[in-house]
Amino acid sequence: MASSEHLEKIRASFSQQAQSFESKRMNFSKQEYLHASIRGMEPRLEDEALEVACGTALCSRTLSPFVHTVTCLDATPAMLQVGRQKAEKQQLKNLIFLQGEAEQLPFADASFDLVFSRLAMHHFAQMEPPFWEMVRVLRPGGRLAIIDMQAAPEPLREREDHLETLRDPSHVKNRSLEELLALFKAGGIQPVKQDTTPIAVSLQAWLELTKTPPQICQEIQEALEVELSGGPQTGFEPFVKDGALHFWQRWLFLLGKKQ
């Protein structure tokens, strides 16, 4: 299980983010990418699906019309509450909301046809325990999808993760494609689809989402401005759009089938 200290960091961070997590100012809810991810999972109407660390269950709610049921599991009650409210407003009847931890999924072996996790792997202190649990509850022949931010190239990974953790203490580290592919291989998951998509992010909206303290906001902004002026790179690849500072995230989509 996650350490109690780190779990509290996650709950504290996402309790703050819950009400504005799907803000249109953020690209977490970008419809084009979201629907492409759903198509990429190859959903079937008979599927029993599970989203691990679902947050407000935006992905599960989008998937809902294409599968039989979706179980939405998260460790933060505030996120689940928002997800339930939105599901009720959308009149979605096939969603099951459950509080629980990714490192100890409360399901029997081989319970689901489709298991997925979106923008969560970088919050896990160790990515192996949640991954083994996802594999355990997946039926043979079932699909496993991981969607997350991809790590910056090796010389910049530590700097990128440092700034990410300053902004959100529940961040641990972004993973590389190679690390995730090695994990798939170790778990007997055959990769069948992979894609990396650059996602533009507003720095101001990104910092406001986590209610980052002003002094930390200033430190992160200065680091990106220094890079724009030709100084040390951060891994964020900052740029100015409409007079405001933005940066790039690299979102990785990886789909595999259980052997």
Coordinates of C-alpha atoms in Angstrom, one line a residue:
M1 CA 0.0 0.0 0.0
A2 CA 1.0 3.6 -0.4
S3 CA 2.7 5.1 2.6
S4 CA 0.3 7.0 4.8
E5 CA 2.4 10.2 4.4
H6 CA 2.3 10.1 0.6
L7 CA -1.4 9.1 0.5
E8 CA -2.1 12.2 2.6
K9 CA -0.2 14.3 0.1
I10 CA -2.3 12.9 -2.7
R11 CA -5.6 13.4 -0.9
A12 CA -4.6 17.0 0.2
S13 CA -3.6 17.9 -3.3
F14 CA -6.6 16.5 -5.1
S15 CA -9.1 17.6 -2.5
Q16 CA -8.0 21.1 -3.5
Q17 CA -8.2 20.4 -7.2
A18 CA -11.6 18.5 -7.2
Q19 CA -14.0 21.3 -7.9
S20 CA -11.9 22.8 -10.8
F21 CA -10.2 19.7 -12.0
E22 CA -12.2 19.7 -15.3
S23 CA -11.8 23.5 -15.9
K24 CA -11.9 24.4 -19.5
R25 CA -8.7 26.4 -18.9
M26 CA -6.8 23.1 -18.5
N27 CA -6.1 20.6 -21.2
F28 CA -6.9 17.7 -18.9
S29 CA -10.4 17.8 -20.4
K30 CA -9.3 18.4 -24.0
Q31 CA -12.1 16.6 -25.9
E32 CA -10.1 15.7 -29.0
Y33 CA -7.4 13.8 -27.0
L34 CA -9.9 12.4 -24.6
H35 CA -12.0 10.8 -27.4
A36 CA -8.9 9.6 -29.2
S37 CA -7.9 7.8 -26.0
I38 CA -11.3 6.2 -25.7
R39 CA -11.1 4.9 -29.3
G40 CA -7.6 3.7 -28.6
M41 CA -8.8 1.4 -25.8
E42 CA -10.9 -0.5 -28.3
P43 CA -14.0 -0.6 -26.0
R44 CA -16.7 -3.2 -26.5
L45 CA -20.3 -3.1 -25.3
E46 CA -19.8 -6.2 -23.2
D47 CA -16.7 -4.9 -21.4
E48 CA -16.5 -4.7 -17.7
A49 CA -14.0 -1.8 -17.3
L50 CA -12.0 -0.4 -14.4
E51 CA -10.4 3.0 -14.1
V52 CA -7.6 3.1 -11.4
A53 CA -7.1 6.5 -9.7
C54 CA -10.0 7.9 -11.7
G55 CA -10.1 11.4 -10.2
T56 CA -13.4 13.0 -11.2
A57 CA -13.9 10.0 -13.6
L58 CA -13.9 12.2 -16.7
C59 CA -12.4 9.4 -18.7
S60 CA -14.8 6.8 -17.3
R61 CA -17.8 9.0 -18.0
T62 CA -16.6 9.5 -21.6
L63 CA -16.1 5.7 -21.9
S64 CA -19.5 4.9 -20.3
P65 CA -21.6 4.7 -23.5
F66 CA -19.3 2.2 -25.1
V67 CA -19.0 -0.5 -22.4
H68 CA -21.3 -2.5 -20.1
T69 CA -20.0 -1.0 -16.8
V70 CA -17.1 1.1 -15.5
T71 CA -15.9 0.9 -12.0
C72 CA -14.3 4.2 -10.9
L73 CA -11.8 3.8 -8.1
D74 CA -9.9 6.6 -6.4
A75 CA -8.3 7.3 -3.0
T76 CA -9.7 10.9 -2.7
P77 CA -13.3 11.2 -1.5
A78 CA -13.6 14.7 -2.8
M79 CA -12.8 13.7 -6.4
L80 CA -15.2 10.8 -6.3
Q81 CA -18.0 13.1 -5.0
V82 CA -17.5 15.4 -8.0
G83 CA -17.5 12.4 -10.3
R84 CA -20.7 11.1 -8.9
Q85 CA -22.4 14.4 -9.2
K86 CA -21.4 14.8 -12.8
A87 CA -22.4 11.3 -13.6
E88 CA -25.8 11.9 -12.1
K89 CA -26.2 15.1 -14.1
Q90 CA -25.3 13.3 -17.3
Q91 CA -27.7 10.5 -16.3
L92 CA -25.0 7.8 -16.7
K93 CA -26.3 4.6 -15.1
N94 CA -23.4 2.2 -15.6
L95 CA -20.8 3.8 -13.4
I96 CA -19.7 2.3 -10.0
F97 CA -17.8 4.7 -7.7
L98 CA -15.5 3.2 -5.1
Q99 CA -12.9 4.6 -2.7
G100 CA -9.7 2.5 -2.6
E101 CA -6.0 2.5 -3.3
A102 CA -4.3 1.5 -6.5
E103 CA -1.7 -0.6 -4.6
Q104 CA -4.4 -2.9 -3.2
L105 CA -7.3 -3.2 -5.5
P106 CA -10.4 -4.6 -3.8
F107 CA -11.3 -7.0 -6.6
A108 CA -10.8 -10.7 -7.4
D109 CA -8.3 -11.9 -10.0
A110 CA -9.4 -11.6 -13.6
S111 CA -12.4 -9.4 -12.9
F112 CA -12.2 -6.9 -15.8
D113 CA -11.9 -6.9 -19.6
L114 CA -10.4 -3.4 -19.7
V115 CA -8.3 -1.7 -17.1
F116 CA -6.9 1.8 -17.5
S117 CA -5.3 4.6 -15.6
R118 CA -5.1 8.2 -16.8
L119 CA -2.6 10.8 -15.5
A120 CA -1.9 8.9 -12.3
M121 CA 1.3 6.9 -12.7
H122 CA 3.5 10.0 -11.9
H123 CA 1.8 10.2 -8.5
F124 CA 2.7 6.6 -7.4
A125 CA 5.7 6.4 -5.1
Q126 CA 6.5 3.1 -6.8
M127 CA 4.7 2.3 -10.1
E128 CA 5.2 -1.5 -9.8
P129 CA 2.6 -2.3 -7.1
P130 CA -0.3 -0.5 -8.8
F131 CA 0.7 -2.0 -12.1
W132 CA 0.9 -5.6 -10.8
E133 CA -2.6 -5.0 -9.3
M134 CA -4.0 -3.8 -12.6
V135 CA -2.5 -6.9 -14.3
R136 CA -3.9 -9.2 -11.6
V137 CA -7.5 -8.0 -12.0
L138 CA -7.4 -8.1 -15.8
R139 CA -8.8 -11.1 -17.6
P140 CA -6.6 -13.0 -20.0
G141 CA -6.9 -11.4 -23.4
G142 CA -8.0 -8.1 -21.7
R143 CA -6.6 -4.7 -22.5
L144 CA -4.6 -2.5 -20.2
A145 CA -4.2 1.2 -21.1
I146 CA -1.8 3.7 -19.4
I147 CA -2.1 7.4 -20.2
D148 CA 0.4 9.7 -18.5
M149 CA 2.9 12.4 -18.9
Q150 CA 6.1 11.1 -20.5
A151 CA 9.4 12.0 -18.8
A152 CA 11.7 14.6 -20.3
P153 CA 15.0 13.3 -21.9
E154 CA 17.4 12.0 -19.3
P155 CA 19.6 15.1 -18.7
L156 CA 16.4 17.1 -17.8
R157 CA 14.3 14.5 -15.9
E158 CA 15.4 15.5 -12.4
R159 CA 14.9 19.2 -13.1
E160 CA 11.5 18.6 -14.6
D161 CA 10.4 16.5 -11.7
H162 CA 11.7 19.0 -9.2
L163 CA 9.6 21.8 -10.6
E164 CA 6.6 19.4 -10.8
T165 CA 6.9 18.5 -7.2
L166 CA 7.3 22.1 -6.1
R167 CA 3.9 22.8 -7.7
D168 CA 2.3 19.6 -6.5
P169 CA 3.9 17.7 -3.6
S170 CA 2.0 14.5 -4.5
H171 CA 4.0 14.3 -7.8
V172 CA 6.7 11.7 -7.7
K173 CA 8.2 11.4 -11.1
N174 CA 7.3 11.1 -14.8
R175 CA 8.1 7.8 -16.4
S176 CA 9.7 7.2 -19.8
L177 CA 8.3 5.1 -22.6
E178 CA 11.1 2.6 -22.1
E179 CA 10.3 2.1 -18.4
L180 CA 6.6 1.5 -19.1
L181 CA 7.4 -0.9 -21.9
A182 CA 9.7 -2.9 -19.6
L183 CA 6.9 -3.0 -17.1
F184 CA 4.5 -4.3 -19.7
K185 CA 6.9 -7.0 -20.7
A186 CA 7.5 -8.1 -17.1
G187 CA 3.8 -8.3 -16.5
G188 CA 3.0 -10.4 -19.6
I189 CA 1.3 -7.5 -21.3
Q190 CA 1.9 -7.4 -25.1
P191 CA 2.0 -3.7 -26.3
V192 CA -0.2 -3.2 -29.3
K193 CA -0.5 0.5 -29.5
Q194 CA 1.6 3.5 -28.4
D195 CA 1.5 7.2 -29.1
T196 CA 3.0 10.4 -27.7
T197 CA 1.1 13.7 -28.1
P198 CA 2.4 17.2 -27.2
I199 CA -0.1 19.0 -25.1
A200 CA 0.1 22.8 -24.6
V201 CA -0.5 24.0 -21.0
S202 CA -1.1 27.5 -19.6
L203 CA 1.3 28.1 -16.8
Q204 CA -1.1 30.3 -14.9
A205 CA -4.0 27.8 -15.1
W206 CA -1.7 25.0 -14.2
L207 CA -0.5 26.7 -11.0
E208 CA -4.0 27.9 -10.1
L209 CA -5.4 24.4 -10.2
T210 CA -3.2 23.2 -7.3
K211 CA -3.5 26.6 -5.5
T212 CA 0.3 26.8 -5.5
P213 CA 1.7 29.4 -3.0
P214 CA 2.8 32.7 -4.6
Q215 CA 6.5 32.3 -3.8
I216 CA 6.6 28.8 -5.5
C217 CA 4.7 30.1 -8.5
Q218 CA 7.3 32.9 -8.8
E219 CA 10.2 30.3 -8.6
I220 CA 8.7 28.1 -11.3
Q221 CA 7.8 31.1 -13.6
E222 CA 11.3 32.5 -13.2
A223 CA 12.9 29.1 -14.1
L224 CA 10.8 29.0 -17.3
E225 CA 11.5 32.6 -18.2
V226 CA 15.3 32.0 -17.7
E227 CA 15.0 29.1 -20.2
L228 CA 13.2 31.3 -22.7
S229 CA 16.1 33.8 -22.3
G230 CA 18.6 31.1 -23.3
G231 CA 19.4 29.9 -19.8
P232 CA 19.3 26.3 -18.4
Q233 CA 16.6 24.0 -19.7
T234 CA 13.8 22.8 -17.5
G235 CA 12.3 20.0 -19.6
F236 CA 9.1 22.1 -19.8
E237 CA 9.9 23.6 -23.3
P238 CA 8.2 27.0 -22.4
F239 CA 6.8 29.4 -25.0
V240 CA 4.7 32.5 -25.1
K241 CA 1.2 32.5 -26.5
D242 CA -1.1 35.5 -26.6
G243 CA 1.3 37.3 -24.2
A244 CA 1.1 34.5 -21.6
L245 CA 3.6 31.8 -20.6
H246 CA 2.8 28.3 -21.7
F247 CA 4.7 25.0 -21.8
W248 CA 4.5 21.6 -23.3
Q249 CA 3.6 18.3 -21.7
R250 CA 4.2 15.0 -23.6
W251 CA 1.2 12.7 -23.0
L252 CA 1.9 9.0 -23.6
F253 CA -0.8 6.5 -24.5
L254 CA 0.2 2.9 -24.2
L255 CA -2.2 -0.1 -24.8
G256 CA -1.4 -3.7 -24.2
K257 CA -3.2 -7.1 -24.1
K258 CA -2.7 -9.7 -21.4
Q259 CA -1.2 -12.9 -22.6

